[in-house]
Short mmCIF file of C-alpha atoms and ligand atoms in Angstrom, two decimals:
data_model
loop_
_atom_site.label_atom_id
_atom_site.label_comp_id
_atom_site.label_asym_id
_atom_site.label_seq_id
_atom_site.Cartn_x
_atom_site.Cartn_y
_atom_site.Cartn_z
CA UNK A 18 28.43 -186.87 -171.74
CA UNK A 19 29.99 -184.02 -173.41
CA UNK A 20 32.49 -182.10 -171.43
CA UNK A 21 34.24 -178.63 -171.31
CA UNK A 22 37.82 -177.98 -169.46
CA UNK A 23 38.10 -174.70 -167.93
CA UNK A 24 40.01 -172.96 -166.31
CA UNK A 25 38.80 -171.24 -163.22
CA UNK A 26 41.46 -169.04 -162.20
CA UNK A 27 44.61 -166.84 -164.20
CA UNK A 28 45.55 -169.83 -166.12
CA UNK A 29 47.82 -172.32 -165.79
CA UNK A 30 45.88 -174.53 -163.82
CA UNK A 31 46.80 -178.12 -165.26
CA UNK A 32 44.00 -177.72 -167.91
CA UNK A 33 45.99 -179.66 -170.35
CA UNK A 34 46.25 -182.53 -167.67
CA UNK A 35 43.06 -183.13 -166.73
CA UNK A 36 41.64 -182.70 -170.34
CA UNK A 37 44.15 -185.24 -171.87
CA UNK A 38 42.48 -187.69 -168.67
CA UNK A 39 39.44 -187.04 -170.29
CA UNK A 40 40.35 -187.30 -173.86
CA UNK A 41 40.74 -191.04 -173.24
CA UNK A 42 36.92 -191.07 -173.62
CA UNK A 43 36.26 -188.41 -175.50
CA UNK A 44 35.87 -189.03 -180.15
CA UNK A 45 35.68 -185.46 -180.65
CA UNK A 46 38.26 -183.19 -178.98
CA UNK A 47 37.37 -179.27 -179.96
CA UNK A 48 40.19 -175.93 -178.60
CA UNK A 49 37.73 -173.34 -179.02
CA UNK A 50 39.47 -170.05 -178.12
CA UNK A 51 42.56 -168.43 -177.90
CA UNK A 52 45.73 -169.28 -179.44
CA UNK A 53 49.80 -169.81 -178.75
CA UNK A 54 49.11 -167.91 -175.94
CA UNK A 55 47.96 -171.32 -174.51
CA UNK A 56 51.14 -173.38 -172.85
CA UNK A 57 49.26 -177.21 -172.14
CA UNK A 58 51.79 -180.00 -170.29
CA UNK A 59 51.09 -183.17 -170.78
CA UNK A 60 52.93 -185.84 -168.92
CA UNK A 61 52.95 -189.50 -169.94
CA UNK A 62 54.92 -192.31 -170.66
CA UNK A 63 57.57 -190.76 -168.92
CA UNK A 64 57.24 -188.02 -171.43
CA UNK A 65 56.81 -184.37 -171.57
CA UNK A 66 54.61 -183.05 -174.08
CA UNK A 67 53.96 -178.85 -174.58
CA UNK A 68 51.14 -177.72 -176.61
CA UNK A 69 50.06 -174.79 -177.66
CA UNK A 70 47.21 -174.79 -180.09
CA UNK A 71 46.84 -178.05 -180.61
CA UNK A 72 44.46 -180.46 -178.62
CA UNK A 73 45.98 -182.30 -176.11
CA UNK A 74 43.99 -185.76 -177.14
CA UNK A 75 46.39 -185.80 -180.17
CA UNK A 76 48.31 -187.64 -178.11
CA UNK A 77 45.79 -190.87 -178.47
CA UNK A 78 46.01 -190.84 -181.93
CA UNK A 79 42.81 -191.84 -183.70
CA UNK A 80 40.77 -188.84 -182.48
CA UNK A 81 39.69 -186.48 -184.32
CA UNK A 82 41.03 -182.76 -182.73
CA UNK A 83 39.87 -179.73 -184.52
CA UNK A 84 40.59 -176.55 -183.69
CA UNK A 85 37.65 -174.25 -183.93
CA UNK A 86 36.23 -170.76 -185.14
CA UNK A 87 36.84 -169.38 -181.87
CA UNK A 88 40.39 -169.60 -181.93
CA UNK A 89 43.42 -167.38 -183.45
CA UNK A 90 46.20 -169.46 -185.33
CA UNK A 91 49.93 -167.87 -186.15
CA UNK A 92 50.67 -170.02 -189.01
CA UNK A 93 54.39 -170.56 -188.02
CA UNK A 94 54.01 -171.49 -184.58
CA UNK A 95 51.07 -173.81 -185.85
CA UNK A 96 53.45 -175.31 -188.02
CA UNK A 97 56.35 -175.79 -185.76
CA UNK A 98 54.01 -177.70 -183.31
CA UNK A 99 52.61 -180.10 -185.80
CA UNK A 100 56.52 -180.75 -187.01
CA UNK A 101 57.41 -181.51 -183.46
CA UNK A 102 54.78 -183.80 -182.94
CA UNK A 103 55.35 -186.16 -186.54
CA UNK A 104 59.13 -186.38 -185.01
CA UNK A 105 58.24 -187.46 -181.95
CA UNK A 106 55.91 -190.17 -183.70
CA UNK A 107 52.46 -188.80 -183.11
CA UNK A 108 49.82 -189.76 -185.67
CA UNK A 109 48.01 -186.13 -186.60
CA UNK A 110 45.81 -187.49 -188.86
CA UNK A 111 42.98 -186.16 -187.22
CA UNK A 112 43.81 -182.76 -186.06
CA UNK A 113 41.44 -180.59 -188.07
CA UNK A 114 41.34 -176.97 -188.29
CA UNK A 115 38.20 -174.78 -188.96
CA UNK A 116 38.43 -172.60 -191.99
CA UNK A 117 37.13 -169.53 -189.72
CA UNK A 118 39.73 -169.57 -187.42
CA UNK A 119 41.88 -165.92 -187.81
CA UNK A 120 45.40 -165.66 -188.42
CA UNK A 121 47.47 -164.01 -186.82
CA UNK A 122 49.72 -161.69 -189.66
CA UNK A 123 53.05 -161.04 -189.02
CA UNK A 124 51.73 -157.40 -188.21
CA UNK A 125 49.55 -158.49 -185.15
CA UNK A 126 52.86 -160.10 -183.21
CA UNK A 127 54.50 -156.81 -183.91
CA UNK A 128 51.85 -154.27 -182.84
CA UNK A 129 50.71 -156.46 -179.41
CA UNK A 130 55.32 -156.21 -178.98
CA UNK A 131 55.76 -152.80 -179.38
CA UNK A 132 52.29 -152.09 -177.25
CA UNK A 133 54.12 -154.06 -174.77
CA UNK A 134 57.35 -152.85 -174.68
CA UNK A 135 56.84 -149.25 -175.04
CA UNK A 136 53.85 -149.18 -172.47
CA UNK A 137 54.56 -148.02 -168.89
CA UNK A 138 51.21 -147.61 -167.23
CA UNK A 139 48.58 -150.02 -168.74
CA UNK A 140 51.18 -152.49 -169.65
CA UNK A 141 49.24 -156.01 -169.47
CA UNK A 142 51.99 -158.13 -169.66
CA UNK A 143 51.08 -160.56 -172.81
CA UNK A 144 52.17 -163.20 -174.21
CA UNK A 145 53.44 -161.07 -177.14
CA UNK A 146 51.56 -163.70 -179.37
CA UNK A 147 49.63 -161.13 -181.17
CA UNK A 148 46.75 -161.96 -179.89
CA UNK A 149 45.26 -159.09 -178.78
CA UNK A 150 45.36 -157.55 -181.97
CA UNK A 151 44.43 -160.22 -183.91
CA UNK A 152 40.87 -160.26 -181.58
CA UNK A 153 40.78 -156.61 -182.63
CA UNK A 154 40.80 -156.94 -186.17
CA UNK A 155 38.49 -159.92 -185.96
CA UNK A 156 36.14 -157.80 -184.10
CA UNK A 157 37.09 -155.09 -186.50
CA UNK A 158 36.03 -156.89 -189.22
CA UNK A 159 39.49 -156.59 -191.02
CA UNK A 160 40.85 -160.09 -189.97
CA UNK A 161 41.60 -162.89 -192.18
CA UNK A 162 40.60 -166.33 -191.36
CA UNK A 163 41.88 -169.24 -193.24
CA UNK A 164 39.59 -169.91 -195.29
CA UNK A 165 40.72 -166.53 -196.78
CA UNK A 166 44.04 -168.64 -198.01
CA UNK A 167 42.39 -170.77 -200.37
CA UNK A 168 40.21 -168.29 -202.10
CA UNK A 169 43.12 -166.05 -204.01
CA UNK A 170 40.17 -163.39 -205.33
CA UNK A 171 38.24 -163.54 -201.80
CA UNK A 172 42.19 -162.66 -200.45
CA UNK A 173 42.71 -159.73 -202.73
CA UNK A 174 39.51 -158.47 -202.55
CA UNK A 175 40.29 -158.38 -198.72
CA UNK A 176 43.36 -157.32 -198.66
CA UNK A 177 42.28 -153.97 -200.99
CA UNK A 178 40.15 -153.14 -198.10
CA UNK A 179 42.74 -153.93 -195.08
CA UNK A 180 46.41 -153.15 -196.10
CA UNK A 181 45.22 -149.55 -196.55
CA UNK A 182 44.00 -148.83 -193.07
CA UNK A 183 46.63 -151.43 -191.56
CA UNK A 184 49.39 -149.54 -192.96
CA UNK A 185 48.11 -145.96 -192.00
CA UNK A 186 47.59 -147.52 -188.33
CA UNK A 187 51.52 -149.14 -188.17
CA UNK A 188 52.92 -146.17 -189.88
CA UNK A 189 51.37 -143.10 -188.16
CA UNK A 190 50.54 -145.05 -184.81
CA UNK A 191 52.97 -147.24 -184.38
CA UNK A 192 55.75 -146.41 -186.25
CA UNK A 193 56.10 -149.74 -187.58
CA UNK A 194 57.15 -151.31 -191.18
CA UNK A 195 54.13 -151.63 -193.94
CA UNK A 196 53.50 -154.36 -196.17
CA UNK A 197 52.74 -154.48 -199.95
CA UNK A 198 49.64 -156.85 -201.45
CA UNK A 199 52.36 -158.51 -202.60
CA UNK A 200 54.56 -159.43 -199.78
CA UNK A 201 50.93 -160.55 -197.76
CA UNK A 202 50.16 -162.68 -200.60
CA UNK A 203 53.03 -164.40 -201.07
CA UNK A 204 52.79 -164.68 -197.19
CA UNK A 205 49.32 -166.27 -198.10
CA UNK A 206 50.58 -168.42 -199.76
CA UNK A 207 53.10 -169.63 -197.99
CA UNK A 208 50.14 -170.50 -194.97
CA UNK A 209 48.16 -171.65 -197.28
CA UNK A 210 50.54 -174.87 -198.01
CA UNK A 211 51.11 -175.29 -193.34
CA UNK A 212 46.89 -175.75 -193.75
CA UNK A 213 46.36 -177.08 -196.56
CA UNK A 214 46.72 -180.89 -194.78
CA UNK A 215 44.51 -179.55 -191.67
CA UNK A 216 41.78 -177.09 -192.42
CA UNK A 217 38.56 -178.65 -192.55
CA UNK A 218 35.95 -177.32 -195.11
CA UNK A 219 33.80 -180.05 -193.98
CA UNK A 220 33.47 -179.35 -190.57
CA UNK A 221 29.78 -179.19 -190.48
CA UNK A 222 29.59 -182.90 -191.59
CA UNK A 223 31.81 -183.71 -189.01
CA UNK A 224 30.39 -181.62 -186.06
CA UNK A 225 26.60 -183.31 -187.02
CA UNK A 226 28.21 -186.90 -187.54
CA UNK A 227 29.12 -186.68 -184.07
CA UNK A 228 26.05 -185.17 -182.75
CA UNK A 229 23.88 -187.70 -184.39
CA UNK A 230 25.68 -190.90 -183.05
CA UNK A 231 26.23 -189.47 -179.76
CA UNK A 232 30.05 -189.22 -179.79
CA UNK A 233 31.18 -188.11 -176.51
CA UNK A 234 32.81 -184.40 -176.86
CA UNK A 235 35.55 -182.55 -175.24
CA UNK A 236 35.54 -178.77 -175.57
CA UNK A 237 39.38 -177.95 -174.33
CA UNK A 238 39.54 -174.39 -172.73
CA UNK A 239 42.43 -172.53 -172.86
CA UNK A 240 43.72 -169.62 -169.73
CA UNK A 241 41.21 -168.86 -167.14
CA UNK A 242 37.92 -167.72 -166.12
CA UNK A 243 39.73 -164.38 -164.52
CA UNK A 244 41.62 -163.90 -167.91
CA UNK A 245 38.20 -163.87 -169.64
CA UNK A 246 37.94 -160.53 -171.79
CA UNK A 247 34.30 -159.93 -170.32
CA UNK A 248 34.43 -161.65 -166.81
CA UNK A 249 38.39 -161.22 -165.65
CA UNK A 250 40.33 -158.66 -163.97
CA UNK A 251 39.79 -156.11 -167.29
CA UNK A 252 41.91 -154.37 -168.65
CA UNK A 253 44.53 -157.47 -167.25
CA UNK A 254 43.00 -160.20 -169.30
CA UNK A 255 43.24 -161.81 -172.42
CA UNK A 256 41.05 -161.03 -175.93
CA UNK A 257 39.30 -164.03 -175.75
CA UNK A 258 36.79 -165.95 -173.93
CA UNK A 259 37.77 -169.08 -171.84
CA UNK A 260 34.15 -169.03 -169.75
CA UNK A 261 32.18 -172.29 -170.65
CA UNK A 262 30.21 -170.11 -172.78
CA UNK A 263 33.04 -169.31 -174.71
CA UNK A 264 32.70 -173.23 -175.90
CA UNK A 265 29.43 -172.77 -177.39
CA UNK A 266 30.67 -169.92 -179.49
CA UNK A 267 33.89 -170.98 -180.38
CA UNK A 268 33.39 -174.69 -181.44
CA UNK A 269 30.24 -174.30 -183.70
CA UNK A 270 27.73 -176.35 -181.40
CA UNK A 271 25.15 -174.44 -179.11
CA UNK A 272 25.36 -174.41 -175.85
CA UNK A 273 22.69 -177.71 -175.25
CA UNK A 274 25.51 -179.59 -176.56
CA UNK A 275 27.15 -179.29 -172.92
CA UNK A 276 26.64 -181.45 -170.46
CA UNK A 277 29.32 -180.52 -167.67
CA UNK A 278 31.71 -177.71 -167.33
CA UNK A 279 34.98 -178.89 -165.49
CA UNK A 280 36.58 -176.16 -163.87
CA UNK A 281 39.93 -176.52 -163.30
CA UNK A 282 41.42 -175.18 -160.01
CA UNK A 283 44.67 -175.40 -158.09
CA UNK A 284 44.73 -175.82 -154.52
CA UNK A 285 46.67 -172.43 -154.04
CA UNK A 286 46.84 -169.25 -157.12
CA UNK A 287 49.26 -168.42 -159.69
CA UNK A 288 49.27 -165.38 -162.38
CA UNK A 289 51.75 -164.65 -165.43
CA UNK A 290 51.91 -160.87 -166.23
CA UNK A 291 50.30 -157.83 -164.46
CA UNK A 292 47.01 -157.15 -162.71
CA UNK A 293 45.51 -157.68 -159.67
CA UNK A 294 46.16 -160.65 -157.06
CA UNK A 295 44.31 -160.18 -153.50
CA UNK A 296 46.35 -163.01 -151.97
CA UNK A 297 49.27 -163.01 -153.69
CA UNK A 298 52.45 -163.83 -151.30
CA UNK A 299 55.60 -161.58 -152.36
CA UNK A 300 57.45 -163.36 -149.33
CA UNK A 301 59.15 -166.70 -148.26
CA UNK A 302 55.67 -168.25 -148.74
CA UNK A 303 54.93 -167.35 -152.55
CA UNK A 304 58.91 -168.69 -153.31
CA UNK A 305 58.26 -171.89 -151.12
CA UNK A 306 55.14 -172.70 -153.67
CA UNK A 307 56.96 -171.86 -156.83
CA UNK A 308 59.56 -173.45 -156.43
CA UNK A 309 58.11 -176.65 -155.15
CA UNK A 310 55.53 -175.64 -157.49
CA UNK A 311 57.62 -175.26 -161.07
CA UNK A 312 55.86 -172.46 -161.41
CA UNK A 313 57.47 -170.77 -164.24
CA UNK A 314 55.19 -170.32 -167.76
CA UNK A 315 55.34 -172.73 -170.33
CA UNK A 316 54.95 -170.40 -173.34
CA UNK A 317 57.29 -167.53 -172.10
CA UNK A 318 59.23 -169.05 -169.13
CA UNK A 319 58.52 -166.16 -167.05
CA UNK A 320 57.99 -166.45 -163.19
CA UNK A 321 54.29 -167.25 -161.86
CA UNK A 322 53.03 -164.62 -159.26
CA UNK A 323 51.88 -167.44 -156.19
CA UNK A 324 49.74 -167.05 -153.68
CA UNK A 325 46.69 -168.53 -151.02
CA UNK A 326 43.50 -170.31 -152.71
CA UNK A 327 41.16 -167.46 -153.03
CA UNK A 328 37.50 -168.50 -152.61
CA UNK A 329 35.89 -165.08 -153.42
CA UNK A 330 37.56 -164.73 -157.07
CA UNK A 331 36.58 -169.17 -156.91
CA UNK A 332 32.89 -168.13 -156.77
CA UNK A 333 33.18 -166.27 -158.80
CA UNK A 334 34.47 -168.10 -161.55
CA UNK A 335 32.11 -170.77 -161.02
CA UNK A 336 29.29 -168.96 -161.78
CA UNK A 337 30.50 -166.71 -164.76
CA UNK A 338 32.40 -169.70 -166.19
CA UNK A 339 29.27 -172.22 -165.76
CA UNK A 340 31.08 -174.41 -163.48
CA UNK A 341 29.31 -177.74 -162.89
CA UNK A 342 32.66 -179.36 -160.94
CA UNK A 343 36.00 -178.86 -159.82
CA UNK A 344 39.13 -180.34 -161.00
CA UNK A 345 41.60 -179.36 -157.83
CA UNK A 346 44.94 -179.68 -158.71
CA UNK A 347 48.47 -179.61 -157.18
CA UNK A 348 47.27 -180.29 -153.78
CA UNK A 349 50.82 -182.38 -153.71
CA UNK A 350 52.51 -179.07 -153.63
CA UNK A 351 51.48 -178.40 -150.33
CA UNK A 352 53.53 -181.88 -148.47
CA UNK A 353 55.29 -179.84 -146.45
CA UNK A 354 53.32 -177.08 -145.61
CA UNK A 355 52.25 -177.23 -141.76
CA UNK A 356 50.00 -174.53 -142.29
CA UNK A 357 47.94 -173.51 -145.22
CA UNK A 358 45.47 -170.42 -145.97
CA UNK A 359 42.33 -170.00 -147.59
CA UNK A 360 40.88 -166.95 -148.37
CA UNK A 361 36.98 -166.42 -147.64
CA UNK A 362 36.43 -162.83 -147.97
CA UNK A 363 38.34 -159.78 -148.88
CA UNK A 364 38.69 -156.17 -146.73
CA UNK A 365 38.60 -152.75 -148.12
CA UNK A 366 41.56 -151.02 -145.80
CA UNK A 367 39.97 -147.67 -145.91
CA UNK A 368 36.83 -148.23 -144.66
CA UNK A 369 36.53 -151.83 -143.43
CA UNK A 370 34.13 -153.30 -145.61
CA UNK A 371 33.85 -156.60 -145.98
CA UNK A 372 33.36 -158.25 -149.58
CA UNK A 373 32.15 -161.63 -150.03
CA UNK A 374 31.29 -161.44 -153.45
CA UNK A 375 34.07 -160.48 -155.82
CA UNK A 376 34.32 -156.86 -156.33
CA UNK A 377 34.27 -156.51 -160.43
CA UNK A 378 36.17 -153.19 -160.39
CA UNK A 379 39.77 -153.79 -160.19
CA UNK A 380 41.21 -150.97 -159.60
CA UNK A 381 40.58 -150.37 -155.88
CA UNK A 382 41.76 -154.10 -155.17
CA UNK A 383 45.00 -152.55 -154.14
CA UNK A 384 42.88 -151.40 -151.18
CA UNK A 385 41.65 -154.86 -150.51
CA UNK A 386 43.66 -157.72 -148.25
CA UNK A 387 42.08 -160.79 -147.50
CA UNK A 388 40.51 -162.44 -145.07
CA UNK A 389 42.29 -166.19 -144.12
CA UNK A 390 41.38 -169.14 -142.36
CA UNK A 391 43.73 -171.45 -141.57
CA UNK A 392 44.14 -175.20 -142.00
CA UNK A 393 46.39 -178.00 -140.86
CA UNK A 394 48.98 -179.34 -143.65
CA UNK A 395 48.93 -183.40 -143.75
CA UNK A 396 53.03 -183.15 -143.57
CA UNK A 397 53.03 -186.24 -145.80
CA UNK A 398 53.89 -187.32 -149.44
CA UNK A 399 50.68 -187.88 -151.10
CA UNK A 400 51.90 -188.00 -154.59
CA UNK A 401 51.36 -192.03 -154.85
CA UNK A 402 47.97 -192.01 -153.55
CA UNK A 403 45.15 -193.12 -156.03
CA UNK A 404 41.72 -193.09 -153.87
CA UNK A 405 40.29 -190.44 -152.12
CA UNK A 406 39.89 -192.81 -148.67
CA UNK A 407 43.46 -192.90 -148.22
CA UNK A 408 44.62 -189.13 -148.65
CA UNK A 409 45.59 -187.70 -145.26
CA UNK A 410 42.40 -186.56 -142.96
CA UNK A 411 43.73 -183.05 -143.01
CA UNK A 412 44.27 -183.23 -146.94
CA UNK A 413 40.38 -184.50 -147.02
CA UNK A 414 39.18 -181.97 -144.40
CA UNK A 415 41.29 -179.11 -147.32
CA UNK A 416 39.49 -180.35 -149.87
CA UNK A 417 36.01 -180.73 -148.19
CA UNK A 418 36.41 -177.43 -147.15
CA UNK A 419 36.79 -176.07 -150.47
CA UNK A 420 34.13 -177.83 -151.57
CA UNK A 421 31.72 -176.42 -149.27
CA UNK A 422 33.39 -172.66 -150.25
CA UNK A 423 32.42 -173.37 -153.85
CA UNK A 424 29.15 -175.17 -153.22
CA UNK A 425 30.26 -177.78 -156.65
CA UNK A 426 31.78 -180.89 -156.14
CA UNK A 427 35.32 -181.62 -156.18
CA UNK A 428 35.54 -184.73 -158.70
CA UNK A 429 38.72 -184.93 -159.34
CA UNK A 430 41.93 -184.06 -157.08
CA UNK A 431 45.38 -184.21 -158.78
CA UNK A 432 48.27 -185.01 -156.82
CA UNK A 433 51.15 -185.00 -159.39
CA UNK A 434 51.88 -184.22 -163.37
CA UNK A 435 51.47 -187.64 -164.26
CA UNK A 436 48.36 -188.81 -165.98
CA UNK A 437 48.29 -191.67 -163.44
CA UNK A 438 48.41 -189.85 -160.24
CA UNK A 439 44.97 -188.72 -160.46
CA UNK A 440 42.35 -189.75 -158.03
CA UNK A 441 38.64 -189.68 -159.35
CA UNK A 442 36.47 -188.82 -156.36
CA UNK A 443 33.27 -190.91 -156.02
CA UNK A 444 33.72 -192.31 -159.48
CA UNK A 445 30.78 -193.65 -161.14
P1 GDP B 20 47.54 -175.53 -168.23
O1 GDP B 20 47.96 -174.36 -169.02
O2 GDP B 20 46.34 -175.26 -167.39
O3 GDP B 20 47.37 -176.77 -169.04
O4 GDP B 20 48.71 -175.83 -167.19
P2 GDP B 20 50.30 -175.75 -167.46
O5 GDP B 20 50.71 -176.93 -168.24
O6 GDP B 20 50.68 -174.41 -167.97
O7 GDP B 20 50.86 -175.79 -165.98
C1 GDP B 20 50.54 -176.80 -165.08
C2 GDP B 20 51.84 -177.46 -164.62
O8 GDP B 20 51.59 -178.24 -163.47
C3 GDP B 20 52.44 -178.42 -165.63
O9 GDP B 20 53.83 -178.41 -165.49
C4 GDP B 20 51.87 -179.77 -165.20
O10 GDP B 20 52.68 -180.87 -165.60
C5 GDP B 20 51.87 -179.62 -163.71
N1 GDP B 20 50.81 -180.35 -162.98
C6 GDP B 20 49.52 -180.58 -163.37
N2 GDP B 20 48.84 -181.18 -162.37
C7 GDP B 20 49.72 -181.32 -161.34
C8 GDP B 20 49.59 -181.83 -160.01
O11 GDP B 20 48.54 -182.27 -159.57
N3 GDP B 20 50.72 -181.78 -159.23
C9 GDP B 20 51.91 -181.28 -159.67
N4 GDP B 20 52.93 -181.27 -158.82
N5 GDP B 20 52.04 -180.77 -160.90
C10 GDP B 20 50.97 -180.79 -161.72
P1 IMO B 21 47.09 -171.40 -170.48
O1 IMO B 21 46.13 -171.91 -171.51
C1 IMO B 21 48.45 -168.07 -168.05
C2 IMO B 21 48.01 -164.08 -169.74
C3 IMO B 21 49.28 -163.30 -170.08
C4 IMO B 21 48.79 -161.89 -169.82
C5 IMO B 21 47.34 -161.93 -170.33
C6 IMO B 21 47.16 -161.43 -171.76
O2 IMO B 21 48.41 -172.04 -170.53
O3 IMO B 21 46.46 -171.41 -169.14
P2 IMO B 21 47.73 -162.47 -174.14
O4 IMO B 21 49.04 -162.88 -174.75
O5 IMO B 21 46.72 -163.56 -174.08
O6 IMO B 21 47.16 -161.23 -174.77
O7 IMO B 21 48.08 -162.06 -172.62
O8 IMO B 21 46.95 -163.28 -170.26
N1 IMO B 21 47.91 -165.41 -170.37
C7 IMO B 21 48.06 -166.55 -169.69
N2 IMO B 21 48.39 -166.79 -168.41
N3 IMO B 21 48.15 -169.10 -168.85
C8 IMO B 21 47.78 -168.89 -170.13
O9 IMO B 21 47.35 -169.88 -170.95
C9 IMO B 21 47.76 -167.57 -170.62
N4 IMO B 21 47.47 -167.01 -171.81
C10 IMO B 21 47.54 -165.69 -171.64
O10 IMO B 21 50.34 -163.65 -169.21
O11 IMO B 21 48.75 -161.62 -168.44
MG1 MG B 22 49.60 -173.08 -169.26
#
């Protein structure tokens, strides 16, 4: 059975949780878009791990983890990560990148910082990764990917046609510092030696080897089905796309080669950086989750925007991103809520109407509240509990409710960070 992670909502979800459950039977672990942007906790052993670009099923050792075209790689950060990982012991001997990943140049970081910080209406609130412009240029056509680093006549021939327009662009529109063919190359070369262990000219070998004996795969989705450049809350999104779909482009296998799509979901909403949120809570409420929560971002450390499960943008997601399931985690969060919301459908203020389906045009959701229900909280600590029978009736009657909301199963519910406080509902 070959299996994608996805987020279903802004991120954040406890992607890198569930997929590292998965990992344990999983050969063929496969990131397939985005890039640093990504912040994936791991928790085990009594250990902490952060990734960023990496596959989480590193952590098994023995499995092979590539990284695929879909993706954007900033050499240095790549680097870093790997270096942190050898210290702490990890065998990387099969992380694998694709040689069609893009790079992020040192230019992209600067352009999406100086978008950011000089923006006052529009601003998105990124990651400041670069990623944005990095996507452009790929789309552009002007990127480099790394296969670029081991060709030096394919890299000047390339670099003849970029620096040119990339240096008009910083100069004249952003005001920013240029960059010689030299300076890049040496740059170039400099990459070249962080990938040379990693990149993977043989990928195709290894993508059919697995295909023909039937390895099981993981496709490992990074941010969320609303942050999807096509499907999310646009312009307030990322450059990439984290849909299920986005697995059959990014990796280099078609879409038959998926089985399930996991969509990852936690029991209430949280957002890093601007755009809309129907049901966040800017009161008592929203601080109550986050800090029981920990919700704070693992790449920039900024604050998460909390708020009510929201079944409308849920729906959504589970249709755009191809959901088949749903992971629901940090139910736990909730112990000591006696109350909790769901939201079914949202309002338009000005005129009353009622939207079930989620309304793709984002800016009148500042004229939209939403609609609640209201459930019992279970008022008990249900972080040690490992079957599904013996969760509270009200915790049950929450996550049967949801179910029924979504119309996919809920087939996994995570009560904690720790691999082991998991519960598999109606395993097989
Ligand atoms: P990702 O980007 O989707 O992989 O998620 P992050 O790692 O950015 O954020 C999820 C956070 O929630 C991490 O700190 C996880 O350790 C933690 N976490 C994951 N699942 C659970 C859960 O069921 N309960 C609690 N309390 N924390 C969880
Ligand atoms: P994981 O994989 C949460 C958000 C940023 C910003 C928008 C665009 O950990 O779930 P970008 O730097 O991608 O151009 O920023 O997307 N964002 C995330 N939010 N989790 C993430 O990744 C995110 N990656 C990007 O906060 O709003
Ligand atoms: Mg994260």
């Amino acid at each position: 059975m070959n299996k994608v992670v996805v987020g279903a909502q802004w991120g954040d979800e406890g992607k890198a949780k569930i997929t590292d459950l998965l990992a344990q039977n999983a050969d063929l672990i496969i990131r397939y878009q985005g890039g640093c942007n990504a912040g994936h906790t791991v928790v085990a052993h009594n250990k902490t791990f952060k990734f960023h670009l990496i596959p989480s099923g590193i952590l098994y050792g023995g499995k092979t983890c590539f990284i695929g075209a879909g993706t954007v790689i900033l050499p240095e950060y790549f680097d870093e990560e790997v270096q942190g990982l050898i210290k702490e012991g990890i065998d990387v001997s099969g992380l694998k990148v694709s040689p069609l990943a893009s790079i992020t140049m040192p230019y992209h970081t600067e352009v999406d910082g100086y978008s950011e910080s000089t923006a006052t209406k529009g601003k998105i609130g990124t990651t400041k990764k670069g990623i944005g412009p990095t996507y452009t240029d790929k789309m552009a056509r002007i990127g480099l990917k790394i296969e670029d680093l081991f060709d030096d006549e394919a890299l000047s021939e390339k670099l003849d046609i970029i620096l040119p327009l990339k240096n008009k662009t910083l100069k004249e529109v952003y005001g920013l510092k240029t960059y010689t063919k030299e300076e890049i190359t040496a740059l170039c070369k400099k990459y070249a030696e962080i990938f040379r262990p990693y990149v993977c000219f043989d990928w195709q070998t290894i993508l059919e080897d697995a295909k023909r004996a039937n390895k099981a795969v993981l496709f490992e989705g990074a941010q969320g089905v609303m942050l999807d450049i096509d499907y999310g809350t646009y312009p307030f999104v990322t450059s990439s796309n984290p849909i299920g779909g986005g697995a059959a482009t990014g990796s280099g296998y078609g879409p038959k080669m998926i089985d399930e799509v996991i969509g990852v979901a936690k029991a209430y909403v949280t957002r890093v950086g601007e755009g809309p949120f129907v049901t966040e809570l800017t009161d008592k409420t929203g601080e109550k989750i986050r800090e029981i929560g920990h919700e704070f971002g693992v790449t920039t450390g900024r604050p998460r925007r909390c708020g009510w499960f929201d079944a409308v943008t849920m729906r959504y997601a589970v249709l755009t991103g191809g959901l088949t399931s749903v992971a629901l985690t940090k139910i736990d969060v909730f112990d000591n809520f006696e109350e909790i919301k769901v939201c079914t459908a949202y309002k338009d203020k000005r005129d009353g109407k009622i939207y079930k389906n989620y309304p793709t045009n984002v800016f009148m959701h500042k004229y939209l509240e939403p609609i609640y229900e209201t459930h019992k909280g279970w008022m008990q600590d249900i972080s040690g509990i490992k079957e599904y029978e013996k969760l509270p009736q009200n915790a049950r009657n929450y996550i049967k409710r949801l179910e029924k909301l979504l119309e996919v199963p809920i087939s996994i519910v995570s009560v904690g960070p720790d691999r082991e406080q998991t519960i598999f509902v109606n395993p097989q």
